[in-house]
Coordinates of C-alpha atoms in Angstrom, one line a residue:
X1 CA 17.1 -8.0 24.0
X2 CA 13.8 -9.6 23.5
X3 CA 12.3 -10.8 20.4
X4 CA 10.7 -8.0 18.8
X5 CA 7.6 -7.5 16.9
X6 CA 7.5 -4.4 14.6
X7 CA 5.1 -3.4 12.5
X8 CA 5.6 -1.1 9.0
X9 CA 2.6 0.3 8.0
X10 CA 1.0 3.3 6.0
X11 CA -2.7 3.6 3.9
X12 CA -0.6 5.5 1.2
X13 CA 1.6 3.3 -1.0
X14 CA 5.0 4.1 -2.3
X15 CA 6.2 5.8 1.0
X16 CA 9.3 3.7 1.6
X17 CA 7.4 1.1 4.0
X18 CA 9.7 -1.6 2.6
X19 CA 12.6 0.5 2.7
X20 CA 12.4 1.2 5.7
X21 CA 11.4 -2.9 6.6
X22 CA 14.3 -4.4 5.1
X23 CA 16.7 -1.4 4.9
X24 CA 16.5 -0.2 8.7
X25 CA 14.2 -2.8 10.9
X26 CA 15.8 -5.8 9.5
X27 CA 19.4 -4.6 10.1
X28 CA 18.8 -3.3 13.2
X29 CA 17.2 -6.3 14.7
X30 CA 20.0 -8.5 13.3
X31 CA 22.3 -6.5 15.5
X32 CA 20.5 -6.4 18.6
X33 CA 19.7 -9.9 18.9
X34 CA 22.7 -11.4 18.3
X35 CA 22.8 -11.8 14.5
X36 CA 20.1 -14.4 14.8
X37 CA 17.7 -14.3 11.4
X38 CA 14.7 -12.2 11.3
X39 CA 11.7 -13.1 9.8
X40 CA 9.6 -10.2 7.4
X41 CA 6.2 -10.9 6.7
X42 CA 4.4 -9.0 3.8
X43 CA 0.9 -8.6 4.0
X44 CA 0.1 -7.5 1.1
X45 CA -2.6 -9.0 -2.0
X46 CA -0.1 -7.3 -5.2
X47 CA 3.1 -6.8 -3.8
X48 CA 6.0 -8.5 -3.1
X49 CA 8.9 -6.5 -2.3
X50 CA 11.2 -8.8 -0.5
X51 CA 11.3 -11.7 -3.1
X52 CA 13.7 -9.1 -5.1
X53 CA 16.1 -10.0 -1.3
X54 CA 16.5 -13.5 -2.0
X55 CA 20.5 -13.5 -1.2
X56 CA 20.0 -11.8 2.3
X57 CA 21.3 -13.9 4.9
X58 CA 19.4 -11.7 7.7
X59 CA 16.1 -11.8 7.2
X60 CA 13.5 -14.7 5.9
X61 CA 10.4 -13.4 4.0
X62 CA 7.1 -14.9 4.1
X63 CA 3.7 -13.1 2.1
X64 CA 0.3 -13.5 3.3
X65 CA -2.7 -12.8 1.3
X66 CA -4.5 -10.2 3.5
X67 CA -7.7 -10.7 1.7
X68 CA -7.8 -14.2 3.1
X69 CA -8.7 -15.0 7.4
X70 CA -5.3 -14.1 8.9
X71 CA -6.8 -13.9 12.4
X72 CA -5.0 -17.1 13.5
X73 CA -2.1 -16.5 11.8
X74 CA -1.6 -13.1 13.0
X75 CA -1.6 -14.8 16.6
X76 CA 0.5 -17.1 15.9
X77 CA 3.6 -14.6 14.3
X78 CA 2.7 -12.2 17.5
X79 CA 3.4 -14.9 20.1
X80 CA 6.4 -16.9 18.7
X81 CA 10.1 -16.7 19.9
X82 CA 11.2 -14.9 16.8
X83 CA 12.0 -11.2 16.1
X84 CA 9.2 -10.3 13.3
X85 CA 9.1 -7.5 10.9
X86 CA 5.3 -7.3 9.7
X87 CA 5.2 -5.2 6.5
X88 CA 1.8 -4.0 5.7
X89 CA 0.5 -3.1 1.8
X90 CA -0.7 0.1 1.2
X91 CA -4.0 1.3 0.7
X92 CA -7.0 -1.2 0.9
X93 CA -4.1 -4.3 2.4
X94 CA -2.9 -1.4 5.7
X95 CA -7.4 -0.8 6.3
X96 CA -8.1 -4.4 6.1
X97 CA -4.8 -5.4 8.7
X98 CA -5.5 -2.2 10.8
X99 CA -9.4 -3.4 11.1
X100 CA -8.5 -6.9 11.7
X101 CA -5.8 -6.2 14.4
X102 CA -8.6 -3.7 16.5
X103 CA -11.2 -6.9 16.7
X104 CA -7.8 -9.0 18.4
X105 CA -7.7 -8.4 22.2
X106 CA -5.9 -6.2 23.2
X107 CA -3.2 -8.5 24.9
X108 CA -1.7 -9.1 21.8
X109 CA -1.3 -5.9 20.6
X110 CA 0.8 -5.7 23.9
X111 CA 3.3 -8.0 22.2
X112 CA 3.7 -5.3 19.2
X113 CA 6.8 -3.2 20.6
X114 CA 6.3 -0.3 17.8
X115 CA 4.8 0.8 14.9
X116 CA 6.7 3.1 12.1
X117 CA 5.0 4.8 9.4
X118 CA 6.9 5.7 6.7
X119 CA 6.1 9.0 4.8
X120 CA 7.5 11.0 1.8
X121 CA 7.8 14.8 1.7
X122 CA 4.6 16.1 -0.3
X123 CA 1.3 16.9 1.7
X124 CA -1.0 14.1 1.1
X125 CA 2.3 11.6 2.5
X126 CA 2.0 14.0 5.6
X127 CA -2.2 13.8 6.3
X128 CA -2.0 10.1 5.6
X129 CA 0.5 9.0 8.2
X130 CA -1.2 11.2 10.0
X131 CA -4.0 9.5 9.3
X132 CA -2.6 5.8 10.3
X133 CA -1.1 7.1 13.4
X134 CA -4.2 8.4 14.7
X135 CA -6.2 5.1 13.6
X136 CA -3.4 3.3 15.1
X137 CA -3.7 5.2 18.9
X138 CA -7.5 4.7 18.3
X139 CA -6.9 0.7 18.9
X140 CA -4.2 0.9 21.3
X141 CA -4.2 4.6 22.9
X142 CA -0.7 3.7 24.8
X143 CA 1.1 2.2 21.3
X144 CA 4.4 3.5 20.3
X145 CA 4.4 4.9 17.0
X146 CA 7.6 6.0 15.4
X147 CA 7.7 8.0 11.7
X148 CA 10.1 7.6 9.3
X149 CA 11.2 10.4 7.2
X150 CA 11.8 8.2 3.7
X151 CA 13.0 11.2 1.6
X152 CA 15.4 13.7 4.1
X153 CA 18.2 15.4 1.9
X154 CA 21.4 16.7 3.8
X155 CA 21.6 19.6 1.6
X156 CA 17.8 20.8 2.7
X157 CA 16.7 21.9 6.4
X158 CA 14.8 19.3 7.0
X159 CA 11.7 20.7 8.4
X160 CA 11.9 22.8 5.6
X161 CA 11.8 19.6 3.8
X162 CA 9.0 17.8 5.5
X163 CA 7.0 21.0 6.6
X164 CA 3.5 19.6 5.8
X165 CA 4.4 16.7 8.8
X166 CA 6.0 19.1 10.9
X167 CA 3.4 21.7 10.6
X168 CA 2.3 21.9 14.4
X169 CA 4.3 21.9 17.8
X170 CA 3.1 19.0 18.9
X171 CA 5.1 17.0 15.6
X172 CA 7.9 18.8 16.4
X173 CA 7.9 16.7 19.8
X174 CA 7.1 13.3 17.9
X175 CA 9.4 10.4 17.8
X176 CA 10.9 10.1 14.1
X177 CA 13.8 8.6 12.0
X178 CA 15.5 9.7 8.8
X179 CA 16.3 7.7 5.9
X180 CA 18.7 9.7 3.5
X181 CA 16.7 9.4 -0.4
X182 CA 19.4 7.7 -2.2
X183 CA 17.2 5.5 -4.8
X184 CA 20.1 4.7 -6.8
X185 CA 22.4 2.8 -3.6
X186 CA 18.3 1.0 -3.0
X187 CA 18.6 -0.6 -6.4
X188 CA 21.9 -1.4 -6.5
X189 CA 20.5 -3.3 -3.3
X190 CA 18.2 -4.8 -5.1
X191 CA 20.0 -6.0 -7.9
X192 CA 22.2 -7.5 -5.9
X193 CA 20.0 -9.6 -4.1
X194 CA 20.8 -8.2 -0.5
X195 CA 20.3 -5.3 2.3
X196 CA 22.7 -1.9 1.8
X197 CA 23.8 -3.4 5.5
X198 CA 25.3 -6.6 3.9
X199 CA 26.7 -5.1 0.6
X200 CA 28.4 -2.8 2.7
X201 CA 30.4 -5.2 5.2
X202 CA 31.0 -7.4 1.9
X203 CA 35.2 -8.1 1.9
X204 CA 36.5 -6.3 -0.9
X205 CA 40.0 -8.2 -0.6
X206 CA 39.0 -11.0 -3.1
X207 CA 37.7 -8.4 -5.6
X208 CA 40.8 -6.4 -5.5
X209 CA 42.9 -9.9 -6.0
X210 CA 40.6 -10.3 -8.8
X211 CA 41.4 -6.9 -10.5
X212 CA 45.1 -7.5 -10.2
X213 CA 45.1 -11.0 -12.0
X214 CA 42.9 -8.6 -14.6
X215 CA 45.6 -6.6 -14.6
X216 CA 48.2 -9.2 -15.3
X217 CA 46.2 -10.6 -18.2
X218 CA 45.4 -6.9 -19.8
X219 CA 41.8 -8.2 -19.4
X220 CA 40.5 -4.1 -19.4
X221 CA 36.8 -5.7 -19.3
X222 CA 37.1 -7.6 -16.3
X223 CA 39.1 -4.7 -14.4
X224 CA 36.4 -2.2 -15.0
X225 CA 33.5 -4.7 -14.0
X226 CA 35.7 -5.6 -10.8
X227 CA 36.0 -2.1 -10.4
X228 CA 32.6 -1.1 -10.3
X229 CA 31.8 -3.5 -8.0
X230 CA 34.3 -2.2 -5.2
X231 CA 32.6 1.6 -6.2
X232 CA 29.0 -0.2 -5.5
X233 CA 30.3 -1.7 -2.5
X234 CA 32.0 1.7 -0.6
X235 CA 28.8 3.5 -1.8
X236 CA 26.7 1.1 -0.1
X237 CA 29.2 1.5 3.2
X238 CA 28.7 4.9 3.4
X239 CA 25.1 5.0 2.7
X240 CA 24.9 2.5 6.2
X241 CA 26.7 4.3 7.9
X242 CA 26.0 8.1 7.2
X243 CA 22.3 7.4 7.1
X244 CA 20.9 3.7 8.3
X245 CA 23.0 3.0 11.7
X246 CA 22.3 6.7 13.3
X247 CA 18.9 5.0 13.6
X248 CA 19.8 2.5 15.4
X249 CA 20.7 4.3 18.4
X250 CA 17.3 6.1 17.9
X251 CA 15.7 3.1 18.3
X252 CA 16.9 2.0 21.0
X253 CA 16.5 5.6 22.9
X254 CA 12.5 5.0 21.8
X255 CA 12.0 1.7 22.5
X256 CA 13.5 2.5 26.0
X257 CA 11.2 5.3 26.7
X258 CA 8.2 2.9 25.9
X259 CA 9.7 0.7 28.8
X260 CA 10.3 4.1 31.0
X261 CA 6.5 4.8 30.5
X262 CA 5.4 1.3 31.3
X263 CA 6.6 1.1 34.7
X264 CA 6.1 4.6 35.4
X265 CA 1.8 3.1 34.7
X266 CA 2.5 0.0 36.4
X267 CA 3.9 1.8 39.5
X268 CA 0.8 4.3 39.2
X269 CA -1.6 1.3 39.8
X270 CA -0.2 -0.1 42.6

């Protein structure tokens, strides 16, 4: 595979855009392209979401100002060799990237291989990524945009759950991902420094090791604390694989279509 270029974006904040960044796209890559690091850039003025990731061993994570001239910079992260993750603020940081990435030529938008926008379940998350996507096509008509459904619940239908984005047959027909709302596995991610992927592929052998020489010693404190640590680390395991790796196969069905559609255009031409 590639390097790929993929950028997270949405004018509505708090929509799970770095969720989905770090918790999906950065995972995903890793996989694909041989476990090679990623890089995740933040463009963002306040926020800085993946400093809290600062054990990860998949992904690197730079910030850029987006109220400063990116222009050059944005070229440059396009163009090199490395799969990129481009994380955009939200609000006033995703109008100012979106408005400086339709004055680029259009060659290098050529070089972005999707866009996801991230959305929660409530009615203004629906009309704003709405919103981005079309504002997204209106630079690029031919871009790949992918949602992602940040909140889906196994226990609710889910286009019961989401009916203000799937109001219409035409977003019945749109590409999309789903991202189980489990914010309590998310921080446990966080606090521990790394991605749900990596907590749960972490060898629990020298915990349990640790538990029985607790054991031995009648240390009750240090069993329970080992303890909970082997309950984090299944929790995260299931969380990957019951809702972050069916995406990955998504992804790659998507990201194939694209190609599908670009040779079906070339072929047109000729």
């Amino acid at each position: 595979m590639g390097n790929k270029k993929f950028i997270v974006i949405n004018t509505k904040g708090g929509c799970g855009k770095s969720t989905t960044a770090i918790q999906i796209l950065a995972p995903y890559l890793f996989e694909r392209n041989g476990k090679k690091e990623i890089e995740l850039v933040e463009f963002d003025s306040q926020n800085m979401n993946a400093a809290t990731y600062s054990n990860s061993e998949i992904f690197k994570a730079k910030y850029v100002d987006i109220t400063r001239e990116i222009d050059g910079y944005l070229c440059d992260l396009l163009t090199s060799e490395k799969d990129t993750i481009f994380d955009i603020g939200g609000n006033r940081s995703a109008t100012d990237f979106l408005e400086k990435l339709g004055s680029m030529s259009s060659v290098f938008l050529e070089l972005v291989d999707a866009f996801f926008v991230p959305l929660g379940m409530g009615e203004q998350d629906a009309l704003n990524a709405k919103k981005t996507a079309q504002k997204i096509r209106e630079i690029k008509p031919s871009t790949k945009v992918i949602f992602v459904l940040t909140q889906s619940l196994p226990e609710y239908d889910l286009e019961r759950a989401y009916r203000f984005f799937f109001d219409g047959d035409d977003m019945r027909k749109t590409q999309y991902l789903t991202l189980e709302h489990r914010p309590v596995e998310i921080d446990d991610s966080n606090v521990y420094g790394c991605t749900v992927y990596e907590l749960g592929k972490t060898d629990i052998t020298p915990i349990e090791e640790k538990i029985r020489e607790a054991l031995k010693n009648r240390d009750l404190a240090k069993m329970n604390e080992k303890n909970k640590e082997i309950i984090i680390i299944k929790e995260q395991k299931r969380f990957y694989e019951n809702s972050i790796l069916p995406n990955f196969q998504k992804i790659d069905e998507f990201l194939s279509e694209g190609k599908a559609q670009k040779v079906e255009k070339k072929a047109e031409k000729k």
